[in-house]
């Protein structure tokens, strides 16, 4: 049963109920309503015009939703894909628009698209057990909706005092960096994570003098662990970049950085690539968040205890049926998860696949695909030669096993079924033919089960080892 939204104390007048603009409710649709009957919402606000927001919008219409949809963005441009910003910084000078790459034309799909009017405040308007939300935008408008999908992504981490460091997160950042890159440029990249590594290769390839400063003992230490990270270190020199590990940046200046041990690294450009965190500060006090700022959601993307509120993509910490909570930061989650979330939001029954956490990267001349989430203390077993074999580019893989996942290396057993081991994560390096089978196997059951006796023989096919 629809009911009228109660006024929100001390907020600007509700300029928009179902209509997303203007000072009064739309005469065509009447006053703002909040559904209490569990049916599909009569209006949805999608906050965030990136991959997850665009996919949520597309899923709403694909699933036949005819209610009012508003899309709020912050960058002033239509949704585009971020991964090419680093990998194709120089070869793809304009953004990879999702309208072209995925066919998601947000203007055609939403009733109201505001690409430069970000949400600044969220409030409940419904009773405690009913959906009903008010979203205030930077321009001062207040949008009232039955359902809100948070798809606000993340913001790059920039430590205090690092004002002189650039970041690479948006198309505008990429434009500025592209304009600065030239042969001979002294570039200091802080952080040998995914983006630092990708940029190092691209910039060194363009003739820049690249130094990558990493606080940990190995690249991608946090994401892949010290042992696997160490196997990636030689890639830097081979690509013409210098890697300095175990070095902490004490100061970032316009002309370079000073390390904690006193070393000075002069630079024309310093770029911080030290991680990202969910763009959720504006939800403080309204929506529970984890230590990183991620919004914990169930396997459907619903925020527990807050009916009508959903979160997808980088800003969500989504419960996976096998892996448990998986923090955002995976492009594939932003691509796939919104459909399951929208299905739940609309009350559509059916199978909602839990997609495997999957990160891909092209860095320093190598292709990486990581499935699952490695954890500290995992045992790592390798398939193939991390030095790349005779050509330096032969594929290899690292399997991450929870401690005691198997009885001992090899653990040969007469019964092949008994040899199958639960694998927490697998990193595939320069192994494009294995990516599809691993993804399929993991998506099918939510877990990865591998016969390691077969998998660890690089002469065999990895697909034959997948249970
Ligand atoms: C340079 C780069 C390279 C990457 N490469 C890879 C890769 O190789 N593989 C991989 O798996 N992942 C990669 N990623 C990560 C991947 O791009 C993200 O996981 C993905 O973009 C997440 O999509 P999203 O829609 O959740 O967030 P975003 O893409 O961040 O989109 C969120 C949008 O919401 C907007 N927004 C924020 N706050 C508000 C607000 N209050 N109101 C309205 N709008 C708001 C933001 O401006 C942004 O446009 C890369 C990221 C970067 C930056």
Short mmCIF file of C-alpha atoms and ligand atoms in Angstrom, two decimals:
data_model
loop_
_atom_site.label_atom_id
_atom_site.label_comp_id
_atom_site.label_asym_id
_atom_site.label_seq_id
_atom_site.Cartn_x
_atom_site.Cartn_y
_atom_site.Cartn_z
CA UNK A 1 0.00 0.00 0.00
CA UNK A 2 1.56 3.28 -1.01
CA UNK A 3 1.63 5.99 1.61
CA UNK A 4 2.74 9.59 1.58
CA UNK A 5 6.34 10.18 2.58
CA UNK A 6 6.54 12.02 5.88
CA UNK A 7 8.35 15.36 5.77
CA UNK A 8 12.01 15.17 6.67
CA UNK A 9 12.85 17.54 9.51
CA UNK A 10 15.46 20.24 8.92
CA UNK A 11 16.01 19.24 5.30
CA UNK A 12 15.39 21.41 2.28
CA UNK A 13 11.88 21.03 0.88
CA UNK A 14 11.41 17.80 -1.06
CA UNK A 15 12.03 19.16 -4.50
CA UNK A 16 11.56 15.83 -6.08
CA UNK A 17 9.58 12.81 -5.23
CA UNK A 18 9.06 10.59 -8.20
CA UNK A 19 10.10 13.44 -10.40
CA UNK A 20 13.74 14.04 -9.80
CA UNK A 21 13.75 17.74 -10.55
CA UNK A 22 11.66 20.79 -9.82
CA UNK A 23 10.25 22.23 -6.66
CA UNK A 24 7.10 20.10 -6.39
CA UNK A 25 5.88 16.57 -6.95
CA UNK A 26 5.26 15.68 -10.57
CA UNK A 27 1.56 16.13 -11.34
CA UNK A 28 1.73 13.11 -13.62
CA UNK A 29 2.92 10.76 -10.93
CA UNK A 30 1.58 12.42 -7.83
CA UNK A 31 3.25 12.82 -4.47
CA UNK A 32 6.18 10.85 -3.24
CA UNK A 33 5.20 7.38 -2.20
CA UNK A 34 6.84 4.62 -0.24
CA UNK A 35 5.72 1.09 -0.83
CA UNK A 36 4.96 -1.00 2.23
CA UNK A 37 3.60 -4.00 0.38
CA UNK A 38 6.90 -5.56 -0.66
CA UNK A 39 6.18 -5.03 -4.38
CA UNK A 40 8.60 -3.44 -6.81
CA UNK A 41 9.54 0.12 -5.90
CA UNK A 42 7.81 2.93 -7.74
CA UNK A 43 11.04 4.90 -7.98
CA UNK A 44 14.74 4.14 -7.77
CA UNK A 45 17.72 6.45 -7.38
CA UNK A 46 21.03 5.01 -8.55
CA UNK A 47 23.90 6.91 -6.93
CA UNK A 48 27.08 6.66 -8.97
CA UNK A 49 27.46 6.80 -12.75
CA UNK A 50 30.31 4.32 -13.13
CA UNK A 51 30.29 0.70 -14.24
CA UNK A 52 28.16 -0.66 -11.40
CA UNK A 53 25.66 2.21 -11.58
CA UNK A 54 25.29 1.88 -15.34
CA UNK A 55 24.88 -1.88 -15.05
CA UNK A 56 22.23 -1.46 -12.33
CA UNK A 57 20.32 0.94 -14.53
CA UNK A 58 20.57 -1.39 -17.53
CA UNK A 59 19.44 -4.36 -15.43
CA UNK A 60 16.38 -2.47 -14.17
CA UNK A 61 15.15 -1.84 -17.70
CA UNK A 62 16.21 -5.24 -19.04
CA UNK A 63 14.13 -6.84 -16.30
CA UNK A 64 11.12 -4.81 -17.35
CA UNK A 65 11.10 -2.14 -14.65
CA UNK A 66 8.94 0.77 -15.78
CA UNK A 67 9.12 2.96 -12.66
CA UNK A 68 11.04 6.18 -12.41
CA UNK A 69 14.82 5.93 -12.32
CA UNK A 70 17.25 8.73 -11.53
CA UNK A 71 20.99 8.41 -12.03
CA UNK A 72 23.39 10.64 -10.11
CA UNK A 73 27.02 11.07 -11.10
CA UNK A 74 29.93 13.13 -9.87
CA UNK A 75 32.35 13.41 -12.77
CA UNK A 76 30.21 15.30 -15.29
CA UNK A 77 30.73 12.68 -17.99
CA UNK A 78 28.80 9.54 -18.97
CA UNK A 79 29.94 6.20 -17.53
CA UNK A 80 33.23 4.84 -18.85
CA UNK A 81 35.52 1.95 -18.10
CA UNK A 82 38.47 2.58 -15.77
CA UNK A 83 40.89 -0.33 -16.53
CA UNK A 84 42.05 1.19 -19.85
CA UNK A 85 43.03 4.41 -18.06
CA UNK A 86 46.28 2.81 -16.95
CA UNK A 87 46.78 -0.05 -19.42
CA UNK A 88 45.97 2.03 -22.49
CA UNK A 89 46.93 5.44 -21.18
CA UNK A 90 48.72 6.34 -24.38
CA UNK A 91 47.07 4.07 -26.93
CA UNK A 92 43.47 5.01 -26.05
CA UNK A 93 43.39 8.75 -25.46
CA UNK A 94 39.62 9.07 -25.06
CA UNK A 95 37.55 7.22 -22.44
CA UNK A 96 36.14 3.77 -23.14
CA UNK A 97 32.51 4.91 -22.93
CA UNK A 98 30.18 2.20 -21.65
CA UNK A 99 27.60 3.34 -24.19
CA UNK A 100 30.01 2.10 -26.89
CA UNK A 101 31.62 -0.84 -25.10
CA UNK A 102 28.54 -2.29 -23.35
CA UNK A 103 25.70 -0.55 -25.17
CA UNK A 104 24.55 1.11 -21.93
CA UNK A 105 23.15 4.48 -22.94
CA UNK A 106 22.15 6.01 -19.62
CA UNK A 107 20.23 8.90 -21.21
CA UNK A 108 17.98 6.41 -22.97
CA UNK A 109 17.50 4.25 -19.87
CA UNK A 110 16.96 6.69 -16.99
CA UNK A 111 14.21 9.27 -16.60
CA UNK A 112 16.60 11.75 -15.09
CA UNK A 113 20.36 11.73 -15.51
CA UNK A 114 22.46 14.16 -13.49
CA UNK A 115 26.09 13.51 -14.18
CA UNK A 116 27.48 16.39 -12.14
CA UNK A 117 25.17 16.51 -9.16
CA UNK A 118 26.53 14.00 -6.63
CA UNK A 119 24.64 12.81 -3.60
CA UNK A 120 25.77 14.51 -0.42
CA UNK A 121 23.27 13.18 2.11
CA UNK A 122 21.06 10.13 2.58
CA UNK A 123 18.12 9.93 4.95
CA UNK A 124 15.40 7.45 5.70
CA UNK A 125 11.90 8.61 5.12
CA UNK A 126 10.06 5.33 5.64
CA UNK A 127 9.09 3.61 8.87
CA UNK A 128 11.82 1.43 10.37
CA UNK A 129 10.61 -1.70 8.60
CA UNK A 130 9.72 -0.06 5.27
CA UNK A 131 11.73 1.26 2.38
CA UNK A 132 11.74 4.97 1.72
CA UNK A 133 14.78 7.19 1.19
CA UNK A 134 15.67 10.76 0.54
CA UNK A 135 18.84 11.63 -1.34
CA UNK A 136 20.07 15.19 -1.20
CA UNK A 137 22.31 16.31 -4.02
CA UNK A 138 25.08 18.90 -4.12
CA UNK A 139 22.78 21.33 -5.93
CA UNK A 140 20.38 21.15 -2.97
CA UNK A 141 17.68 19.02 -4.58
CA UNK A 142 16.14 16.26 -2.55
CA UNK A 143 15.08 13.10 -4.35
CA UNK A 144 12.70 10.75 -2.63
CA UNK A 145 12.63 7.12 -3.71
CA UNK A 146 11.52 3.69 -2.56
CA UNK A 147 14.88 2.21 -3.40
CA UNK A 148 18.41 3.57 -3.54
CA UNK A 149 21.26 1.70 -5.18
CA UNK A 150 24.65 2.88 -3.94
CA UNK A 151 27.22 2.50 -6.73
CA UNK A 152 29.63 5.24 -5.73
CA UNK A 153 32.83 3.28 -6.29
CA UNK A 154 36.03 4.31 -4.62
CA UNK A 155 38.45 7.19 -4.27
CA UNK A 156 42.21 6.92 -4.47
CA UNK A 157 44.08 7.09 -1.19
CA UNK A 158 46.27 10.18 -0.93
CA UNK A 159 48.08 10.35 2.41
CA UNK A 160 48.02 13.64 4.28
CA UNK A 161 50.72 16.01 3.07
CA UNK A 162 50.95 14.44 -0.38
CA UNK A 163 49.24 17.33 -2.21
CA UNK A 164 51.99 17.37 -4.83
CA UNK A 165 51.34 13.77 -5.82
CA UNK A 166 49.01 13.03 -8.70
CA UNK A 167 46.68 10.05 -8.76
CA UNK A 168 45.19 8.03 -11.62
CA UNK A 169 41.55 7.26 -11.00
CA UNK A 170 39.43 9.27 -13.43
CA UNK A 171 39.46 10.10 -17.13
CA UNK A 172 40.47 13.63 -16.14
CA UNK A 173 43.48 12.26 -14.20
CA UNK A 174 44.44 10.23 -17.28
CA UNK A 175 44.20 13.30 -19.54
CA UNK A 176 46.50 15.27 -17.24
CA UNK A 177 49.04 12.46 -16.95
CA UNK A 178 49.00 11.83 -20.70
CA UNK A 179 49.76 15.48 -21.32
CA UNK A 180 52.72 15.36 -18.91
CA UNK A 181 54.29 12.11 -20.13
CA UNK A 182 57.22 12.61 -22.47
CA UNK A 183 60.51 10.88 -23.13
CA UNK A 184 62.99 11.74 -20.40
CA UNK A 185 60.32 12.66 -17.82
CA UNK A 186 61.41 11.64 -14.33
CA UNK A 187 58.41 9.82 -12.90
CA UNK A 188 58.28 8.49 -9.35
CA UNK A 189 55.41 6.10 -8.76
CA UNK A 190 54.64 5.40 -5.14
CA UNK A 191 53.17 1.90 -4.77
CA UNK A 192 53.89 -1.27 -6.74
CA UNK A 193 50.27 -2.43 -6.73
CA UNK A 194 48.09 -3.10 -9.76
CA UNK A 195 47.98 0.48 -11.03
CA UNK A 196 51.59 1.35 -10.15
CA UNK A 197 52.83 -1.68 -12.07
CA UNK A 198 50.65 -1.01 -15.11
CA UNK A 199 51.70 2.63 -15.27
CA UNK A 200 55.37 1.81 -14.77
CA UNK A 201 55.36 -0.33 -17.89
CA UNK A 202 53.44 2.18 -20.00
CA UNK A 203 55.54 5.16 -18.91
CA UNK A 204 58.87 3.36 -19.27
CA UNK A 205 57.75 2.21 -22.71
CA UNK A 206 57.15 5.85 -23.61
CA UNK A 207 60.72 6.76 -22.66
CA UNK A 208 60.13 8.14 -19.15
CA UNK A 209 62.65 7.45 -16.38
CA UNK A 210 60.46 5.51 -13.99
CA UNK A 211 61.20 4.73 -10.36
CA UNK A 212 58.65 2.74 -8.39
CA UNK A 213 58.86 3.05 -4.61
CA UNK A 214 57.25 0.27 -2.62
CA UNK A 215 57.08 0.12 1.16
CA UNK A 216 56.76 -3.67 1.28
CA UNK A 217 59.47 -6.12 0.32
CA UNK A 218 57.86 -7.08 -2.99
CA UNK A 219 55.40 -5.78 -5.57
CA UNK A 220 51.73 -6.61 -5.05
CA UNK A 221 52.70 -7.82 -1.59
CA UNK A 222 49.28 -7.00 -0.09
CA UNK A 223 47.30 -8.55 -2.93
CA UNK A 224 49.43 -11.62 -3.75
CA UNK A 225 51.65 -12.16 -0.71
CA UNK A 226 55.45 -11.87 -0.41
CA UNK A 227 56.37 -15.11 -2.14
CA UNK A 228 54.43 -14.55 -5.35
CA UNK A 229 55.16 -10.80 -5.28
CA UNK A 230 58.90 -11.56 -5.29
CA UNK A 231 58.50 -13.43 -8.57
CA UNK A 232 57.17 -10.25 -10.19
CA UNK A 233 60.05 -7.99 -9.08
CA UNK A 234 62.36 -8.79 -12.04
CA UNK A 235 59.66 -7.61 -14.45
CA UNK A 236 60.40 -3.98 -13.57
CA UNK A 237 64.02 -3.91 -14.70
CA UNK A 238 63.12 -5.96 -17.77
CA UNK A 239 60.58 -3.27 -18.72
CA UNK A 240 63.05 -0.44 -18.11
CA UNK A 241 61.75 0.74 -14.73
CA UNK A 242 63.58 0.85 -11.42
CA UNK A 243 61.91 -0.82 -8.44
CA UNK A 244 62.87 0.27 -4.92
CA UNK A 245 61.31 -2.00 -2.30
CA UNK A 246 61.25 -1.72 1.47
CA UNK A 247 61.27 2.06 1.12
CA UNK A 248 58.81 4.40 2.80
CA UNK A 249 58.09 7.84 1.42
CA UNK A 250 58.55 10.48 4.13
CA UNK A 251 57.81 13.56 2.06
CA UNK A 252 56.36 14.39 -1.35
CA UNK A 253 57.60 17.67 -2.80
CA UNK A 254 56.96 19.36 -6.16
CA UNK A 255 60.44 18.26 -7.27
CA UNK A 256 60.50 14.70 -5.95
CA UNK A 257 60.25 12.55 -2.87
CA UNK A 258 62.33 12.02 0.23
CA UNK A 259 62.44 8.50 1.61
CA UNK A 260 62.38 7.70 5.31
CA UNK A 261 66.02 6.56 5.13
CA UNK A 262 67.02 10.01 3.83
CA UNK A 263 67.37 9.13 0.16
CA UNK A 264 66.13 11.78 -2.27
CA UNK A 265 64.45 10.81 -5.53
CA UNK A 266 64.15 13.84 -7.81
CA UNK A 267 61.07 13.79 -10.06
CA UNK A 268 59.15 15.91 -12.53
CA UNK A 269 55.98 14.01 -11.66
CA UNK A 270 55.13 12.02 -8.52
CA UNK A 271 52.11 9.76 -8.68
CA UNK A 272 50.58 8.02 -5.68
CA UNK A 273 49.22 4.56 -6.43
CA UNK A 274 48.77 3.38 -2.87
CA UNK A 275 45.25 2.02 -3.03
CA UNK A 276 41.65 3.12 -3.05
CA UNK A 277 38.85 3.12 -0.52
CA UNK A 278 35.06 3.27 -0.90
CA UNK A 279 33.65 6.74 -1.60
CA UNK A 280 31.25 6.52 1.30
CA UNK A 281 32.23 9.26 3.77
CA UNK A 282 28.95 11.04 3.04
CA UNK A 283 27.04 8.04 4.46
CA UNK A 284 28.56 8.50 7.90
CA UNK A 285 26.06 7.86 10.68
CA UNK A 286 23.37 6.59 8.30
CA UNK A 287 24.77 3.42 6.78
CA UNK A 288 27.01 0.95 8.64
CA UNK A 289 30.44 0.64 7.03
CA UNK A 290 33.46 -1.59 7.55
CA UNK A 291 36.93 -0.36 8.51
CA UNK A 292 37.78 0.53 4.89
CA UNK A 293 34.48 2.34 4.41
CA UNK A 294 32.82 -0.48 2.44
CA UNK A 295 29.10 -1.04 2.90
CA UNK A 296 28.49 -4.61 4.11
CA UNK A 297 25.72 -6.22 2.05
CA UNK A 298 24.24 -9.68 1.79
CA UNK A 299 24.72 -11.94 -1.23
CA UNK A 300 22.02 -10.00 -3.10
CA UNK A 301 23.54 -6.60 -2.39
CA UNK A 302 20.92 -5.59 0.20
CA UNK A 303 22.08 -3.53 3.18
CA UNK A 304 20.89 -5.55 6.19
CA UNK A 305 18.36 -3.76 8.37
CA UNK A 306 17.84 -0.89 5.93
CA UNK A 307 14.99 -1.89 3.57
CA UNK A 308 15.21 -0.40 0.10
CA UNK A 309 18.96 0.26 0.33
CA UNK A 310 21.36 -1.66 -1.87
CA UNK A 311 25.06 -1.37 -2.67
CA UNK A 312 27.06 -2.71 -5.62
CA UNK A 313 30.57 -2.48 -7.05
CA UNK A 314 33.62 -1.04 -5.33
CA UNK A 315 31.67 0.57 -2.48
CA UNK A 316 30.12 -2.74 -1.36
CA UNK A 317 31.53 -5.49 0.84
CA UNK A 318 29.44 -8.33 -0.51
CA UNK A 319 28.81 -11.63 1.16
CA UNK A 320 29.89 -14.52 -1.04
CA UNK A 321 28.28 -17.88 -0.25
CA UNK A 322 31.62 -19.68 -0.06
CA UNK A 323 34.27 -17.00 0.45
CA UNK A 324 32.38 -14.85 2.96
CA UNK A 325 32.58 -11.06 2.77
CA UNK A 326 34.46 -9.92 -0.35
CA UNK A 327 35.45 -6.24 -0.37
CA UNK A 328 34.80 -4.33 -3.61
CA UNK A 329 37.56 -3.41 -6.01
CA UNK A 330 36.89 -6.00 -8.68
CA UNK A 331 35.84 -4.77 -12.10
CA UNK A 332 34.04 -8.06 -12.76
CA UNK A 333 31.92 -7.61 -9.61
CA UNK A 334 30.86 -4.15 -10.79
CA UNK A 335 30.01 -5.69 -14.15
CA UNK A 336 28.05 -8.73 -12.97
CA UNK A 337 26.70 -8.17 -9.44
CA UNK A 338 24.24 -5.37 -10.27
CA UNK A 339 22.03 -7.79 -12.19
CA UNK A 340 21.54 -10.07 -9.17
CA UNK A 341 20.96 -7.03 -6.99
CA UNK A 342 18.34 -5.64 -9.31
CA UNK A 343 16.65 -9.05 -9.50
CA UNK A 344 16.38 -9.06 -5.71
CA UNK A 345 15.28 -5.43 -5.63
CA UNK A 346 12.45 -6.20 -8.05
CA UNK A 347 11.55 -9.43 -6.29
CA UNK A 348 12.46 -11.54 -9.32
CA UNK A 349 12.96 -15.15 -8.36
CA UNK A 350 15.56 -17.30 -9.99
CA UNK A 351 19.10 -18.39 -9.82
CA UNK A 352 21.44 -15.62 -8.79
CA UNK A 353 24.96 -16.72 -9.59
CA UNK A 354 27.71 -15.58 -7.22
CA UNK A 355 30.49 -14.50 -9.52
CA UNK A 356 34.02 -15.36 -8.57
CA UNK A 357 36.09 -12.39 -7.42
CA UNK A 358 38.31 -11.76 -10.44
CA UNK A 359 40.98 -9.15 -11.08
CA UNK A 360 42.89 -8.92 -14.34
CA UNK A 361 45.93 -6.85 -15.12
CA UNK A 362 48.32 -6.23 -17.98
CA UNK A 363 51.57 -5.07 -16.49
CA UNK A 364 55.20 -4.83 -17.56
CA UNK A 365 54.60 -7.10 -20.53
CA UNK A 366 52.63 -9.76 -18.64
CA UNK A 367 48.99 -10.77 -18.31
CA UNK A 368 47.64 -11.57 -14.84
CA UNK A 369 44.31 -12.99 -13.75
CA UNK A 370 43.56 -13.48 -10.07
CA UNK A 371 40.51 -15.50 -9.04
CA UNK A 372 39.42 -15.65 -5.41
CA UNK A 373 40.93 -13.81 -2.46
CA UNK A 374 44.35 -14.89 -1.13
CA UNK A 375 44.72 -14.67 2.63
CA UNK A 376 47.76 -14.10 4.80
CA UNK A 377 49.37 -17.39 5.74
CA UNK A 378 48.05 -19.32 2.74
CA UNK A 379 50.33 -22.01 1.42
CA UNK A 380 51.38 -21.20 -2.16
CA UNK A 381 52.09 -23.91 -4.69
CA UNK A 382 53.31 -23.13 -8.19
CA UNK A 383 52.55 -24.55 -11.60
CA UNK A 384 55.34 -23.86 -14.11
CA UNK A 385 58.32 -21.55 -13.86
CA UNK A 386 57.80 -17.98 -12.56
CA UNK A 387 60.94 -17.01 -14.47
CA UNK A 388 58.85 -17.63 -17.58
CA UNK A 389 60.73 -20.70 -18.82
CA UNK A 390 63.00 -20.56 -21.85
CA UNK A 391 61.20 -17.64 -23.48
CA UNK A 392 60.66 -15.67 -20.27
CA UNK A 393 56.99 -15.52 -21.17
CA UNK A 394 55.78 -19.05 -20.62
CA UNK A 395 52.70 -19.18 -18.47
CA UNK A 396 52.71 -20.13 -14.82
CA UNK A 397 50.23 -20.13 -11.98
CA UNK A 398 50.16 -19.85 -8.19
CA UNK A 399 47.55 -21.68 -6.13
CA UNK A 400 46.71 -20.34 -2.67
CA UNK A 401 45.66 -22.99 -0.17
CA UNK A 402 44.31 -22.39 3.29
CA UNK A 403 46.75 -23.89 5.83
CA UNK A 404 46.06 -27.61 6.18
CA UNK A 405 43.90 -27.65 3.06
CA UNK A 406 45.86 -30.75 2.10
CA UNK A 407 48.06 -33.13 3.99
CA UNK A 408 51.36 -32.40 2.30
CA UNK A 409 52.95 -31.38 -0.98
CA UNK A 410 51.72 -33.66 -3.70
CA UNK A 411 49.77 -35.75 -1.21
CA UNK A 412 49.29 -38.50 -3.77
CA UNK A 413 46.20 -40.62 -3.26
CA UNK A 414 44.97 -43.61 -5.18
CA UNK A 415 41.49 -42.19 -5.47
CA UNK A 416 41.56 -39.11 -7.76
CA UNK A 417 38.56 -37.63 -5.93
CA UNK A 418 40.55 -37.66 -2.70
CA UNK A 419 43.31 -35.61 -4.35
CA UNK A 420 41.00 -32.72 -5.09
CA UNK A 421 41.79 -29.72 -2.91
CA UNK A 422 39.86 -26.56 -2.12
CA UNK A 423 41.86 -23.66 -3.46
CA UNK A 424 41.27 -20.22 -1.96
CA UNK A 425 42.65 -18.32 -4.94
CA UNK A 426 44.63 -18.82 -8.10
CA UNK A 427 46.86 -16.37 -9.95
CA UNK A 428 47.28 -17.12 -13.63
CA UNK A 429 50.24 -15.46 -15.33
CA UNK A 430 50.53 -15.33 -19.12
CA UNK A 431 48.03 -18.18 -19.34
CA UNK A 432 45.13 -16.76 -21.36
CA UNK A 433 43.75 -20.18 -22.27
CA UNK A 434 43.25 -21.08 -18.60
CA UNK A 435 41.26 -17.98 -17.69
CA UNK A 436 37.93 -19.14 -19.14
CA UNK A 437 37.94 -22.65 -17.62
CA UNK A 438 38.94 -21.37 -14.16
CA UNK A 439 36.29 -18.65 -14.23
CA UNK A 440 33.63 -21.12 -15.35
CA UNK A 441 34.58 -23.67 -12.69
CA UNK A 442 34.55 -21.08 -9.93
CA UNK A 443 31.32 -19.45 -11.01
CA UNK A 444 29.58 -22.81 -11.25
CA UNK A 445 29.92 -23.71 -7.59
CA UNK A 446 31.34 -20.61 -5.94
CA UNK A 447 34.49 -22.50 -5.03
CA UNK A 448 37.58 -23.73 -6.83
CA UNK A 449 38.43 -27.39 -6.42
CA UNK A 450 41.60 -28.57 -8.07
CA UNK A 451 43.41 -31.87 -8.48
CA UNK A 452 46.84 -30.47 -7.68
CA UNK A 453 48.69 -33.54 -8.92
CA UNK A 454 47.38 -32.78 -12.37
CA UNK A 455 47.48 -29.00 -12.03
CA UNK A 456 51.09 -28.78 -10.92
CA UNK A 457 52.32 -30.58 -14.02
CA UNK A 458 52.81 -27.72 -16.50
CA UNK A 459 52.80 -30.19 -19.37
CA UNK A 460 49.17 -31.06 -18.60
CA UNK A 461 46.11 -28.91 -19.23
CA UNK A 462 44.92 -26.98 -16.21
CA UNK A 463 41.31 -27.46 -17.28
CA UNK A 464 41.73 -31.21 -16.73
CA UNK A 465 42.55 -30.52 -13.07
CA UNK A 466 39.40 -28.57 -12.30
CA UNK A 467 36.70 -30.45 -10.46
C1 LIG B 1 43.30 3.12 -13.44
C2 LIG B 1 42.47 1.95 -12.99
C3 LIG B 1 42.69 0.70 -13.55
C4 LIG B 1 41.94 -0.38 -13.13
N1 LIG B 1 42.20 -1.61 -13.67
C5 LIG B 1 41.51 -2.69 -13.23
C6 LIG B 1 41.77 -3.99 -13.75
O1 LIG B 1 42.65 -4.16 -14.60
N2 LIG B 1 41.06 -5.03 -13.30
C7 LIG B 1 40.09 -4.88 -12.35
O2 LIG B 1 39.47 -5.88 -11.93
N3 LIG B 1 39.80 -3.66 -11.84
C8 LIG B 1 40.48 -2.57 -12.26
N4 LIG B 1 40.20 -1.34 -11.75
C9 LIG B 1 39.12 -1.22 -10.77
C10 LIG B 1 37.79 -1.12 -11.50
O3 LIG B 1 37.86 -0.08 -12.44
C11 LIG B 1 36.69 -0.89 -10.49
O4 LIG B 1 36.56 -2.08 -9.73
C12 LIG B 1 35.36 -0.55 -11.15
O5 LIG B 1 35.48 0.64 -11.88
C13 LIG B 1 34.30 -0.39 -10.08
O6 LIG B 1 33.15 0.14 -10.64
P1 LIG B 1 32.14 0.99 -9.74
O7 LIG B 1 31.05 1.38 -10.65
O8 LIG B 1 31.85 0.27 -8.50
O9 LIG B 1 32.98 2.27 -9.30
P2 LIG B 1 33.54 3.52 -10.19
O10 LIG B 1 34.00 2.98 -11.48
O11 LIG B 1 34.52 4.14 -9.29
O12 LIG B 1 32.26 4.41 -10.39
C14 LIG B 1 31.65 5.09 -9.34
C15 LIG B 1 31.15 6.43 -9.84
O13 LIG B 1 30.37 7.04 -8.82
C16 LIG B 1 30.71 8.40 -8.74
N5 LIG B 1 30.39 8.89 -7.39
C17 LIG B 1 31.14 8.83 -6.28
N6 LIG B 1 30.50 9.39 -5.24
C18 LIG B 1 29.31 9.81 -5.70
C19 LIG B 1 28.20 10.46 -5.10
N7 LIG B 1 28.19 10.77 -3.80
N8 LIG B 1 27.13 10.76 -5.88
C20 LIG B 1 27.13 10.44 -7.19
N9 LIG B 1 28.15 9.82 -7.81
C21 LIG B 1 29.23 9.50 -7.07
C22 LIG B 1 32.17 8.44 -9.04
O14 LIG B 1 32.59 9.72 -9.45
C23 LIG B 1 32.26 7.40 -10.16
O15 LIG B 1 32.05 7.99 -11.41
C24 LIG B 1 40.94 -0.22 -12.14
C25 LIG B 1 40.71 1.04 -11.59
C26 LIG B 1 41.46 2.12 -12.01
C27 LIG B 1 41.22 3.48 -11.40
#
